[in-house]
Every structure is written in C-alpha cells, then in structure tokens.
Amino acid sequence: MTEPKRDARIHYAETKIRNVPDFPKKGILFKDITPMLADPRALHVVLDELSERFIGERVDVVVGVEARGFIFGGALAARLNAGFVPARKPGKLPAESDRVSFSTEYSTTELEMHKDAIAAGARVVVVDDVLATGGTAKAAAALVAGQGGVVTAFAFVIELGFLDGRKNLEAGARVETVIAY
Ligand code: AMP
C-alpha cells in the first residue's frame, strides 16, 4: 500500500475526535479523544507527528498535565528518551509539592508538581491533549520555571485557535499542535 500523504494521515486522526456538545458545561464543545486513543492507526499518527517535532533536540523531561496529558506525555517521553513528570490535581501527589492556581476554558483549579521533580536547567516540554485558553499549560510551565527548569516548547494534540491560547504561551516557548480548529 502506498503511504498516504501527511495531511491525509492527520485528517484520519481528526476523524477519530468526537465532539460532545454542552460537556462539562452548557456552551462548551468538548473534544473527546477517547475514540482516537482506541484507534491504533490514529494514535500512532498523532504520536509520530508529536515526536517528529522534537527530532534532533535535547529534551530532558516531558511534563504531562493530569489526566489526558499523561497519556500523550508518557508516550512522547518514551519516544524522545526523556523522563516524564506528572503535573497533578491537588492532593494526589504523595511527597512535598509546589502548587499553582489557574483558570481553564471551563473551570478554576490548581495544579501540583513534586518539589524535586525538575533539575535546574532541565529542558522541558509541557504536553496536554487540548490547548484552549492556555491557562493549564501556563500553570504547568510556572511550576517548571519555579524549580529552575526551562520550558522550551508546549505540545498539544488539539488547538482551539479561536480561544487564542497560543498568545498566552508563545512569549516564552514555541507551541506545537497537531490538529487546529
Ligand atoms: P485551557 O487551560 O483553557 O487551555 O484548557 C485546557 C485544559 O482543559 C486541557 O487539560 C483540556 O483537556 C481541557 N479542555 C479545555 N477545553 C476543552 C475542550 N473544548 N474539549 C476538551 N478538553 C478541553
């Protein structure tokens, strides 16, 4: 079989995203990635696409944001031979942690990271499934910076371009996304 062109591959992955209106709140169109995760080809395409963006670069740590950022972040870390660090919702991490507060497209919450998670000077990529307003990723980056790490890039499977979250992040690091709306 001839390899499909890059755009066709990404389009295939895109067809595996389910739009769920009014979840978790009225007015939000939720991008459900579970059909994409369940489809071996779509998952492969998305992970290939994300990891290709970092070929030849030094990435020490991938930080994944709970919970969907763990799935892509863990897989990306394994492909880049980097470590993985979870940024978690409050009260989940067992050891001493740093904490930041922030707002997302539909909630205000907090994120925590173990105090000893990031070595000073470590080159870090922050990963999540969706870039909406950018509040979540910015909070994760603040935790990394607080420990002396350097966020070189943010990586997302989906970007909701109309919310302009990229503007919130681009000042400090580049932003990589696979599927933009
Ligand atoms: P934000 O902080 O506004 O960029 O929101 C990003 C976080 O909220 C990510 O962890 C996403 O998983 C989640 N999120 C925000 N908006 C959506 C959406 N429309 N569909 C799915 N997840 C979303």
mmCIF file with all atom_site columns, C-alpha atoms and ligand atoms in Angstrom:
data_model
loop_
_atom_site.group_PDB
_atom_site.id
_atom_site.type_symbol
_atom_site.label_atom_id
_atom_site.label_alt_id
_atom_site.label_comp_id
_atom_site.label_asym_id
_atom_site.label_entity_id
_atom_site.label_seq_id
_atom_site.pdbx_PDB_ins_code
_atom_site.Cartn_x
_atom_site.Cartn_y
_atom_site.Cartn_z
_atom_site.occupancy
_atom_site.B_iso_or_equiv
_atom_site.pdbx_formal_charge
_atom_site.auth_seq_id
_atom_site.auth_comp_id
_atom_site.auth_asym_id
_atom_site.auth_atom_id
_atom_site.pdbx_PDB_model_num
ATOM   1   C CA  . MET A 1 1   ? 0.000   0.000  0.000  1.00 0.00 ? 1   MET A CA  1
ATOM   2   C CA  . THR A 1 2   ? 1.256   3.498  -0.820 1.00 0.00 ? 2   THR A CA  1
ATOM   3   C CA  . GLU A 1 3   ? 1.751   5.713  2.240  1.00 0.00 ? 3   GLU A CA  1
ATOM   4   C CA  . PRO A 1 4   ? -0.938  8.390  2.460  1.00 0.00 ? 4   PRO A CA  1
ATOM   5   C CA  . LYS A 1 5   ? 0.284   11.990 2.414  1.00 0.00 ? 5   LYS A CA  1
ATOM   6   C CA  . ARG A 1 6   ? 0.907   13.705 5.764  1.00 0.00 ? 6   ARG A CA  1
ATOM   7   C CA  . ASP A 1 7   ? -2.300  15.734 5.619  1.00 0.00 ? 7   ASP A CA  1
ATOM   8   C CA  . ALA A 1 8   ? -4.364  12.655 4.894  1.00 0.00 ? 8   ALA A CA  1
ATOM   9   C CA  . ARG A 1 9   ? -2.839  10.917 7.917  1.00 0.00 ? 9   ARG A CA  1
ATOM   10  C CA  . ILE A 1 10  ? -3.662  13.841 10.172 1.00 0.00 ? 10  ILE A CA  1
ATOM   11  C CA  . HIS A 1 11  ? -7.131  14.068 8.664  1.00 0.00 ? 11  HIS A CA  1
ATOM   12  C CA  . TYR A 1 12  ? -7.631  10.404 9.510  1.00 0.00 ? 12  TYR A CA  1
ATOM   13  C CA  . ALA A 1 13  ? -6.692  11.066 13.157 1.00 0.00 ? 13  ALA A CA  1
ATOM   14  C CA  . GLU A 1 14  ? -9.007  14.069 13.185 1.00 0.00 ? 14  GLU A CA  1
ATOM   15  C CA  . THR A 1 15  ? -11.964 11.907 12.178 1.00 0.00 ? 15  THR A CA  1
ATOM   16  C CA  . LYS A 1 16  ? -11.449 9.997  15.449 1.00 0.00 ? 16  LYS A CA  1
ATOM   17  C CA  . ILE A 1 17  ? -12.119 13.051 17.638 1.00 0.00 ? 17  ILE A CA  1
ATOM   18  C CA  . ARG A 1 18  ? -15.685 13.069 18.954 1.00 0.00 ? 18  ARG A CA  1
ATOM   19  C CA  . ASN A 1 19  ? -17.416 16.417 19.508 1.00 0.00 ? 19  ASN A CA  1
ATOM   20  C CA  . VAL A 1 20  ? -19.635 16.375 22.606 1.00 0.00 ? 20  VAL A CA  1
ATOM   21  C CA  . PRO A 1 21  ? -21.821 19.498 22.914 1.00 0.00 ? 21  PRO A CA  1
ATOM   22  C CA  . ASP A 1 22  ? -22.504 21.056 26.329 1.00 0.00 ? 22  ASP A CA  1
ATOM   23  C CA  . PHE A 1 23  ? -19.946 18.961 28.256 1.00 0.00 ? 23  PHE A CA  1
ATOM   24  C CA  . PRO A 1 24  ? -18.915 19.510 31.025 1.00 0.00 ? 24  PRO A CA  1
ATOM   25  C CA  . LYS A 1 25  ? -20.903 22.766 30.917 1.00 0.00 ? 25  LYS A CA  1
ATOM   26  C CA  . LYS A 1 26  ? -23.516 24.308 28.600 1.00 0.00 ? 26  LYS A CA  1
ATOM   27  C CA  . GLY A 1 27  ? -21.822 26.109 25.692 1.00 0.00 ? 27  GLY A CA  1
ATOM   28  C CA  . ILE A 1 28  ? -18.619 24.011 25.708 1.00 0.00 ? 28  ILE A CA  1
ATOM   29  C CA  . LEU A 1 29  ? -17.978 21.760 22.703 1.00 0.00 ? 29  LEU A CA  1
ATOM   30  C CA  . PHE A 1 30  ? -15.874 19.037 24.296 1.00 0.00 ? 30  PHE A CA  1
ATOM   31  C CA  . LYS A 1 31  ? -13.211 17.393 22.126 1.00 0.00 ? 31  LYS A CA  1
ATOM   32  C CA  . ASP A 1 32  ? -13.324 13.759 23.215 1.00 0.00 ? 32  ASP A CA  1
ATOM   33  C CA  . ILE A 1 33  ? -10.091 11.985 22.302 1.00 0.00 ? 33  ILE A CA  1
ATOM   34  C CA  . THR A 1 34  ? -11.086 8.516  23.556 1.00 0.00 ? 34  THR A CA  1
ATOM   35  C CA  . PRO A 1 35  ? -12.041 7.259  20.048 1.00 0.00 ? 35  PRO A CA  1
ATOM   36  C CA  . MET A 1 36  ? -8.611  8.471  18.842 1.00 0.00 ? 36  MET A CA  1
ATOM   37  C CA  . LEU A 1 37  ? -6.872  6.594  21.661 1.00 0.00 ? 37  LEU A CA  1
ATOM   38  C CA  . ALA A 1 38  ? -8.843  3.442  20.885 1.00 0.00 ? 38  ALA A CA  1
ATOM   39  C CA  . ASP A 1 39  ? -7.868  3.515  17.189 1.00 0.00 ? 39  ASP A CA  1
ATOM   40  C CA  . PRO A 1 40  ? -4.351  2.085  16.714 1.00 0.00 ? 40  PRO A CA  1
ATOM   41  C CA  . ARG A 1 41  ? -3.639  3.999  13.495 1.00 0.00 ? 41  ARG A CA  1
ATOM   42  C CA  . ALA A 1 42  ? -4.914  7.359  14.753 1.00 0.00 ? 42  ALA A CA  1
ATOM   43  C CA  . LEU A 1 43  ? -2.904  7.023  17.970 1.00 0.00 ? 43  LEU A CA  1
ATOM   44  C CA  . HIS A 1 44  ? 0.202   6.095  16.007 1.00 0.00 ? 44  HIS A CA  1
ATOM   45  C CA  . VAL A 1 45  ? -0.179  9.045  13.619 1.00 0.00 ? 45  VAL A CA  1
ATOM   46  C CA  . VAL A 1 46  ? -0.613  11.540 16.465 1.00 0.00 ? 46  VAL A CA  1
ATOM   47  C CA  . LEU A 1 47  ? 2.387   10.208 18.408 1.00 0.00 ? 47  LEU A CA  1
ATOM   48  C CA  . ASP A 1 48  ? 4.552   10.191 15.263 1.00 0.00 ? 48  ASP A CA  1
ATOM   49  C CA  . GLU A 1 49  ? 3.512   13.733 14.489 1.00 0.00 ? 49  GLU A CA  1
ATOM   50  C CA  . LEU A 1 50  ? 4.206   14.985 18.020 1.00 0.00 ? 50  LEU A CA  1
ATOM   51  C CA  . SER A 1 51  ? 7.565   13.272 18.334 1.00 0.00 ? 51  SER A CA  1
ATOM   52  C CA  . GLU A 1 52  ? 8.797   14.346 14.876 1.00 0.00 ? 52  GLU A CA  1
ATOM   53  C CA  . ARG A 1 53  ? 8.612   17.970 16.029 1.00 0.00 ? 53  ARG A CA  1
ATOM   54  C CA  . PHE A 1 54  ? 11.440  17.261 18.523 1.00 0.00 ? 54  PHE A CA  1
ATOM   55  C CA  . ILE A 1 55  ? 13.833  15.159 16.449 1.00 0.00 ? 55  ILE A CA  1
ATOM   56  C CA  . GLY A 1 56  ? 17.395  16.354 16.975 1.00 0.00 ? 56  GLY A CA  1
ATOM   57  C CA  . GLU A 1 57  ? 16.524  18.447 20.013 1.00 0.00 ? 57  GLU A CA  1
ATOM   58  C CA  . ARG A 1 58  ? 17.585  17.842 23.579 1.00 0.00 ? 58  ARG A CA  1
ATOM   59  C CA  . VAL A 1 59  ? 14.521  17.219 25.708 1.00 0.00 ? 59  VAL A CA  1
ATOM   60  C CA  . ASP A 1 60  ? 15.276  16.129 29.279 1.00 0.00 ? 60  ASP A CA  1
ATOM   61  C CA  . VAL A 1 61  ? 11.760  15.947 30.658 1.00 0.00 ? 61  VAL A CA  1
ATOM   62  C CA  . VAL A 1 62  ? 8.207   15.814 29.335 1.00 0.00 ? 62  VAL A CA  1
ATOM   63  C CA  . VAL A 1 63  ? 5.665   17.249 31.787 1.00 0.00 ? 63  VAL A CA  1
ATOM   64  C CA  . GLY A 1 64  ? 2.153   15.868 31.255 1.00 0.00 ? 64  GLY A CA  1
ATOM   65  C CA  . VAL A 1 65  ? -0.943  17.526 32.718 1.00 0.00 ? 65  VAL A CA  1
ATOM   66  C CA  . GLU A 1 66  ? -3.499  15.313 34.503 1.00 0.00 ? 66  GLU A CA  1
ATOM   67  C CA  . ALA A 1 67  ? -5.221  13.392 33.166 1.00 0.00 ? 67  ALA A CA  1
ATOM   68  C CA  . ARG A 1 68  ? -5.215  13.278 29.371 1.00 0.00 ? 68  ARG A CA  1
ATOM   69  C CA  . GLY A 1 69  ? -1.777  14.868 29.194 1.00 0.00 ? 69  GLY A CA  1
ATOM   70  C CA  . PHE A 1 70  ? -0.416  11.756 30.946 1.00 0.00 ? 70  PHE A CA  1
ATOM   71  C CA  . ILE A 1 71  ? -1.398  9.559  28.010 1.00 0.00 ? 71  ILE A CA  1
ATOM   72  C CA  . PHE A 1 72  ? 0.315   11.576 25.272 1.00 0.00 ? 72  PHE A CA  1
ATOM   73  C CA  . GLY A 1 73  ? 3.075   12.890 27.555 1.00 0.00 ? 73  GLY A CA  1
ATOM   74  C CA  . GLY A 1 74  ? 4.131   9.450  28.745 1.00 0.00 ? 74  GLY A CA  1
ATOM   75  C CA  . ALA A 1 75  ? 4.220   8.057  25.216 1.00 0.00 ? 75  ALA A CA  1
ATOM   76  C CA  . LEU A 1 76  ? 6.094   11.110 23.906 1.00 0.00 ? 76  LEU A CA  1
ATOM   77  C CA  . ALA A 1 77  ? 8.689   10.893 26.713 1.00 0.00 ? 77  ALA A CA  1
ATOM   78  C CA  . ALA A 1 78  ? 9.337   7.254  25.850 1.00 0.00 ? 78  ALA A CA  1
ATOM   79  C CA  . ARG A 1 79  ? 9.852   8.143  22.177 1.00 0.00 ? 79  ARG A CA  1
ATOM   80  C CA  . LEU A 1 80  ? 12.182  11.045 22.965 1.00 0.00 ? 80  LEU A CA  1
ATOM   81  C CA  . ASN A 1 81  ? 14.219  9.130  25.560 1.00 0.00 ? 81  ASN A CA  1
ATOM   82  C CA  . ALA A 1 82  ? 13.203  11.796 28.069 1.00 0.00 ? 82  ALA A CA  1
ATOM   83  C CA  . GLY A 1 83  ? 11.884  11.476 31.603 1.00 0.00 ? 83  GLY A CA  1
ATOM   84  C CA  . PHE A 1 84  ? 8.225   12.007 32.453 1.00 0.00 ? 84  PHE A CA  1
ATOM   85  C CA  . VAL A 1 85  ? 6.901   14.222 35.247 1.00 0.00 ? 85  VAL A CA  1
ATOM   86  C CA  . PRO A 1 86  ? 3.194   14.454 36.120 1.00 0.00 ? 86  PRO A CA  1
ATOM   87  C CA  . ALA A 1 87  ? 1.509   17.782 36.925 1.00 0.00 ? 87  ALA A CA  1
ATOM   88  C CA  . ARG A 1 88  ? -1.445  16.691 39.048 1.00 0.00 ? 88  ARG A CA  1
ATOM   89  C CA  . LYS A 1 89  ? -4.675  17.962 40.539 1.00 0.00 ? 89  LYS A CA  1
ATOM   90  C CA  . PRO A 1 90  ? -4.373  18.975 44.209 1.00 0.00 ? 90  PRO A CA  1
ATOM   91  C CA  . GLY A 1 91  ? -3.933  16.318 46.867 1.00 0.00 ? 91  GLY A CA  1
ATOM   92  C CA  . LYS A 1 92  ? -2.904  13.464 44.544 1.00 0.00 ? 92  LYS A CA  1
ATOM   93  C CA  . LEU A 1 93  ? 0.903   13.559 44.836 1.00 0.00 ? 93  LEU A CA  1
ATOM   94  C CA  . PRO A 1 94  ? 2.374   11.724 47.827 1.00 0.00 ? 94  PRO A CA  1
ATOM   95  C CA  . ALA A 1 95  ? 5.521   13.787 48.518 1.00 0.00 ? 95  ALA A CA  1
ATOM   96  C CA  . GLU A 1 96  ? 6.106   17.500 49.138 1.00 0.00 ? 96  GLU A CA  1
ATOM   97  C CA  . SER A 1 97  ? 4.770   19.524 46.208 1.00 0.00 ? 97  SER A CA  1
ATOM   98  C CA  . ASP A 1 98  ? 4.621   23.008 44.695 1.00 0.00 ? 98  ASP A CA  1
ATOM   99  C CA  . ARG A 1 99  ? 1.175   24.375 43.777 1.00 0.00 ? 99  ARG A CA  1
ATOM   100 C CA  . VAL A 1 100 ? -0.288  26.999 41.375 1.00 0.00 ? 100 VAL A CA  1
ATOM   101 C CA  . SER A 1 101 ? -3.848  28.248 40.814 1.00 0.00 ? 101 SER A CA  1
ATOM   102 C CA  . PHE A 1 102 ? -5.239  28.941 37.343 1.00 0.00 ? 102 PHE A CA  1
ATOM   103 C CA  . SER A 1 103 ? -8.363  29.130 35.141 1.00 0.00 ? 103 SER A CA  1
ATOM   104 C CA  . THR A 1 104 ? -9.230  26.924 32.140 1.00 0.00 ? 104 THR A CA  1
ATOM   105 C CA  . GLU A 1 105 ? -11.900 27.225 29.431 1.00 0.00 ? 105 GLU A CA  1
ATOM   106 C CA  . TYR A 1 106 ? -14.493 25.957 31.907 1.00 0.00 ? 106 TYR A CA  1
ATOM   107 C CA  . SER A 1 107 ? -13.094 25.880 35.459 1.00 0.00 ? 107 SER A CA  1
ATOM   108 C CA  . THR A 1 108 ? -10.736 27.368 38.039 1.00 0.00 ? 108 THR A CA  1
ATOM   109 C CA  . THR A 1 109 ? -8.449  24.893 39.722 1.00 0.00 ? 109 THR A CA  1
ATOM   110 C CA  . GLU A 1 110 ? -4.927  24.126 40.922 1.00 0.00 ? 110 GLU A CA  1
ATOM   111 C CA  . LEU A 1 111 ? -2.008  22.025 39.732 1.00 0.00 ? 111 LEU A CA  1
ATOM   112 C CA  . GLU A 1 112 ? 0.783   20.440 41.771 1.00 0.00 ? 112 GLU A CA  1
ATOM   113 C CA  . MET A 1 113 ? 4.212   19.029 40.994 1.00 0.00 ? 113 MET A CA  1
ATOM   114 C CA  . HIS A 1 114 ? 6.647   17.254 43.309 1.00 0.00 ? 114 HIS A CA  1
ATOM   115 C CA  . LYS A 1 115 ? 9.213   19.738 44.641 1.00 0.00 ? 115 LYS A CA  1
ATOM   116 C CA  . ASP A 1 116 ? 12.169  17.670 43.425 1.00 0.00 ? 116 ASP A CA  1
ATOM   117 C CA  . ALA A 1 117 ? 10.687  16.798 40.012 1.00 0.00 ? 117 ALA A CA  1
ATOM   118 C CA  . ILE A 1 118 ? 12.742  19.077 37.751 1.00 0.00 ? 118 ILE A CA  1
ATOM   119 C CA  . ALA A 1 119 ? 16.525  19.556 37.878 1.00 0.00 ? 119 ALA A CA  1
ATOM   120 C CA  . ALA A 1 120 ? 17.812  23.136 37.481 1.00 0.00 ? 120 ALA A CA  1
ATOM   121 C CA  . GLY A 1 121 ? 18.464  23.821 33.784 1.00 0.00 ? 121 GLY A CA  1
ATOM   122 C CA  . ALA A 1 122 ? 16.460  20.819 32.565 1.00 0.00 ? 122 ALA A CA  1
ATOM   123 C CA  . ARG A 1 123 ? 14.937  21.322 29.094 1.00 0.00 ? 123 ARG A CA  1
ATOM   124 C CA  . VAL A 1 124 ? 11.226  20.625 29.387 1.00 0.00 ? 124 VAL A CA  1
ATOM   125 C CA  . VAL A 1 125 ? 8.299   20.107 27.002 1.00 0.00 ? 125 VAL A CA  1
ATOM   126 C CA  . VAL A 1 126 ? 4.815   20.582 28.500 1.00 0.00 ? 126 VAL A CA  1
ATOM   127 C CA  . VAL A 1 127 ? 2.168   18.300 26.964 1.00 0.00 ? 127 VAL A CA  1
ATOM   128 C CA  . ASP A 1 128 ? -1.635  18.210 27.106 1.00 0.00 ? 128 ASP A CA  1
ATOM   129 C CA  . ASP A 1 129 ? -4.428  16.969 24.854 1.00 0.00 ? 129 ASP A CA  1
ATOM   130 C CA  . VAL A 1 130 ? -6.157  20.308 24.188 1.00 0.00 ? 130 VAL A CA  1
ATOM   131 C CA  . LEU A 1 131 ? -4.936  23.918 24.094 1.00 0.00 ? 131 LEU A CA  1
ATOM   132 C CA  . ALA A 1 132 ? -7.978  26.071 24.916 1.00 0.00 ? 132 ALA A CA  1
ATOM   133 C CA  . THR A 1 133 ? -7.251  29.346 26.786 1.00 0.00 ? 133 THR A CA  1
ATOM   134 C CA  . GLY A 1 134 ? -3.733  28.181 27.684 1.00 0.00 ? 134 GLY A CA  1
ATOM   135 C CA  . GLY A 1 135 ? -4.303  28.605 31.426 1.00 0.00 ? 135 GLY A CA  1
ATOM   136 C CA  . THR A 1 136 ? -3.499  24.987 32.272 1.00 0.00 ? 136 THR A CA  1
ATOM   137 C CA  . ALA A 1 137 ? -0.286  24.785 30.241 1.00 0.00 ? 137 ALA A CA  1
ATOM   138 C CA  . LYS A 1 138 ? 0.868   28.150 31.568 1.00 0.00 ? 138 LYS A CA  1
ATOM   139 C CA  . ALA A 1 139 ? 0.350   26.929 35.127 1.00 0.00 ? 139 ALA A CA  1
ATOM   140 C CA  . ALA A 1 140 ? 2.378   23.779 34.423 1.00 0.00 ? 140 ALA A CA  1
ATOM   141 C CA  . ALA A 1 141 ? 5.132   25.958 32.926 1.00 0.00 ? 141 ALA A CA  1
ATOM   142 C CA  . ALA A 1 142 ? 5.137   28.142 36.055 1.00 0.00 ? 142 ALA A CA  1
ATOM   143 C CA  . LEU A 1 143 ? 5.718   25.039 38.189 1.00 0.00 ? 143 LEU A CA  1
ATOM   144 C CA  . VAL A 1 144 ? 8.635   24.034 35.944 1.00 0.00 ? 144 VAL A CA  1
ATOM   145 C CA  . ALA A 1 145 ? 10.163  27.535 35.996 1.00 0.00 ? 145 ALA A CA  1
ATOM   146 C CA  . GLY A 1 146 ? 9.769   27.672 39.781 1.00 0.00 ? 146 GLY A CA  1
ATOM   147 C CA  . GLN A 1 147 ? 12.100  24.674 40.007 1.00 0.00 ? 147 GLN A CA  1
ATOM   148 C CA  . GLY A 1 148 ? 14.669  26.159 37.630 1.00 0.00 ? 148 GLY A CA  1
ATOM   149 C CA  . GLY A 1 149 ? 13.629  24.168 34.545 1.00 0.00 ? 149 GLY A CA  1
ATOM   150 C CA  . VAL A 1 150 ? 13.451  25.705 31.071 1.00 0.00 ? 150 VAL A CA  1
ATOM   151 C CA  . VAL A 1 151 ? 10.234  25.157 29.091 1.00 0.00 ? 151 VAL A CA  1
ATOM   152 C CA  . THR A 1 152 ? 11.450  25.038 25.501 1.00 0.00 ? 152 THR A CA  1
ATOM   153 C CA  . ALA A 1 153 ? 8.094   24.055 23.975 1.00 0.00 ? 153 ALA A CA  1
ATOM   154 C CA  . PHE A 1 154 ? 4.436   23.229 24.555 1.00 0.00 ? 154 PHE A CA  1
ATOM   155 C CA  . ALA A 1 155 ? 2.870   20.355 22.613 1.00 0.00 ? 155 ALA A CA  1
ATOM   156 C CA  . PHE A 1 156 ? -0.845  19.625 22.150 1.00 0.00 ? 156 PHE A CA  1
ATOM   157 C CA  . VAL A 1 157 ? -2.839  17.204 20.053 1.00 0.00 ? 157 VAL A CA  1
ATOM   158 C CA  . ILE A 1 158 ? -5.655  19.747 19.526 1.00 0.00 ? 158 ILE A CA  1
ATOM   159 C CA  . GLU A 1 159 ? -5.620  23.551 19.415 1.00 0.00 ? 159 GLU A CA  1
ATOM   160 C CA  . LEU A 1 160 ? -8.842  25.564 19.759 1.00 0.00 ? 160 LEU A CA  1
ATOM   161 C CA  . GLY A 1 161 ? -7.472  28.504 17.773 1.00 0.00 ? 161 GLY A CA  1
ATOM   162 C CA  . PHE A 1 162 ? -10.495 30.744 18.327 1.00 0.00 ? 162 PHE A CA  1
ATOM   163 C CA  . LEU A 1 163 ? -9.633  30.951 22.051 1.00 0.00 ? 163 LEU A CA  1
ATOM   164 C CA  . ASP A 1 164 ? -6.184  32.368 21.288 1.00 0.00 ? 164 ASP A CA  1
ATOM   165 C CA  . GLY A 1 165 ? -4.469  30.308 23.993 1.00 0.00 ? 165 GLY A CA  1
ATOM   166 C CA  . ARG A 1 166 ? -1.279  30.322 21.932 1.00 0.00 ? 166 ARG A CA  1
ATOM   167 C CA  . LYS A 1 167 ? -0.842  34.033 22.715 1.00 0.00 ? 167 LYS A CA  1
ATOM   168 C CA  . ASN A 1 168 ? -0.731  33.147 26.397 1.00 0.00 ? 168 ASN A CA  1
ATOM   169 C CA  . LEU A 1 169 ? 2.176   30.767 25.864 1.00 0.00 ? 169 LEU A CA  1
ATOM   170 C CA  . GLU A 1 170 ? 4.239   31.901 22.897 1.00 0.00 ? 170 GLU A CA  1
ATOM   171 C CA  . ALA A 1 171 ? 6.188   34.597 24.753 1.00 0.00 ? 171 ALA A CA  1
ATOM   172 C CA  . GLY A 1 172 ? 8.383   32.015 26.457 1.00 0.00 ? 172 GLY A CA  1
ATOM   173 C CA  . ALA A 1 173 ? 8.427   28.935 24.236 1.00 0.00 ? 173 ALA A CA  1
ATOM   174 C CA  . ARG A 1 174 ? 7.234   27.610 20.911 1.00 0.00 ? 174 ARG A CA  1
ATOM   175 C CA  . VAL A 1 175 ? 3.859   25.938 20.595 1.00 0.00 ? 175 VAL A CA  1
ATOM   176 C CA  . GLU A 1 176 ? 3.373   22.712 18.601 1.00 0.00 ? 176 GLU A CA  1
ATOM   177 C CA  . THR A 1 177 ? -0.110  21.406 17.774 1.00 0.00 ? 177 THR A CA  1
ATOM   178 C CA  . VAL A 1 178 ? -1.233  18.560 15.523 1.00 0.00 ? 178 VAL A CA  1
ATOM   179 C CA  . ILE A 1 179 ? -4.891  19.413 14.784 1.00 0.00 ? 179 ILE A CA  1
ATOM   180 C CA  . ALA A 1 180 ? -6.144  23.025 14.867 1.00 0.00 ? 180 ALA A CA  1
ATOM   181 C CA  . TYR A 1 181 ? -9.739  24.278 14.845 1.00 0.00 ? 181 TYR A CA  1
HETATM 182 P P1  . AMP B 2 .   ? -7.114  25.704 28.972 1.00 0.00 ? 1   AMP B P1  1
HETATM 183 O O1  . AMP B 2 .   ? -6.399  25.797 30.282 1.00 0.00 ? 1   AMP B O1  1
HETATM 184 O O2  . AMP B 2 .   ? -8.266  26.665 28.876 1.00 0.00 ? 1   AMP B O2  1
HETATM 185 O O3  . AMP B 2 .   ? -6.170  25.792 27.805 1.00 0.00 ? 1   AMP B O3  1
HETATM 186 O O4  . AMP B 2 .   ? -7.813  24.292 28.929 1.00 0.00 ? 1   AMP B O4  1
HETATM 187 C C1  . AMP B 2 .   ? -7.071  23.164 28.645 1.00 0.00 ? 1   AMP B C1  1
HETATM 188 C C2  . AMP B 2 .   ? -7.425  22.021 29.553 1.00 0.00 ? 1   AMP B C2  1
HETATM 189 O O5  . AMP B 2 .   ? -8.823  21.842 29.668 1.00 0.00 ? 1   AMP B O5  1
HETATM 190 C C3  . AMP B 2 .   ? -6.865  20.748 28.981 1.00 0.00 ? 1   AMP B C3  1
HETATM 191 O O6  . AMP B 2 .   ? -6.426  19.938 30.053 1.00 0.00 ? 1   AMP B O6  1
HETATM 192 C C4  . AMP B 2 .   ? -8.033  20.129 28.257 1.00 0.00 ? 1   AMP B C4  1
HETATM 193 O O7  . AMP B 2 .   ? -8.033  18.753 28.425 1.00 0.00 ? 1   AMP B O7  1
HETATM 194 C C5  . AMP B 2 .   ? -9.258  20.772 28.856 1.00 0.00 ? 1   AMP B C5  1
HETATM 195 N N1  . AMP B 2 .   ? -10.163 21.361 27.863 1.00 0.00 ? 1   AMP B N1  1
HETATM 196 C C6  . AMP B 2 .   ? -10.461 22.671 27.724 1.00 0.00 ? 1   AMP B C6  1
HETATM 197 N N2  . AMP B 2 .   ? -11.354 22.880 26.766 1.00 0.00 ? 1   AMP B N2  1
HETATM 198 C C7  . AMP B 2 .   ? -11.630 21.667 26.240 1.00 0.00 ? 1   AMP B C7  1
HETATM 199 C C8  . AMP B 2 .   ? -12.495 21.210 25.188 1.00 0.00 ? 1   AMP B C8  1
HETATM 200 N N3  . AMP B 2 .   ? -13.252 22.048 24.476 1.00 0.00 ? 1   AMP B N3  1
HETATM 201 N N4  . AMP B 2 .   ? -12.508 19.896 24.920 1.00 0.00 ? 1   AMP B N4  1
HETATM 202 C C9  . AMP B 2 .   ? -11.742 19.037 25.638 1.00 0.00 ? 1   AMP B C9  1
HETATM 203 N N5  . AMP B 2 .   ? -10.927 19.399 26.637 1.00 0.00 ? 1   AMP B N5  1
HETATM 204 C C10 . AMP B 2 .   ? -10.870 20.704 26.948 1.00 0.00 ? 1   AMP B C10 1
#
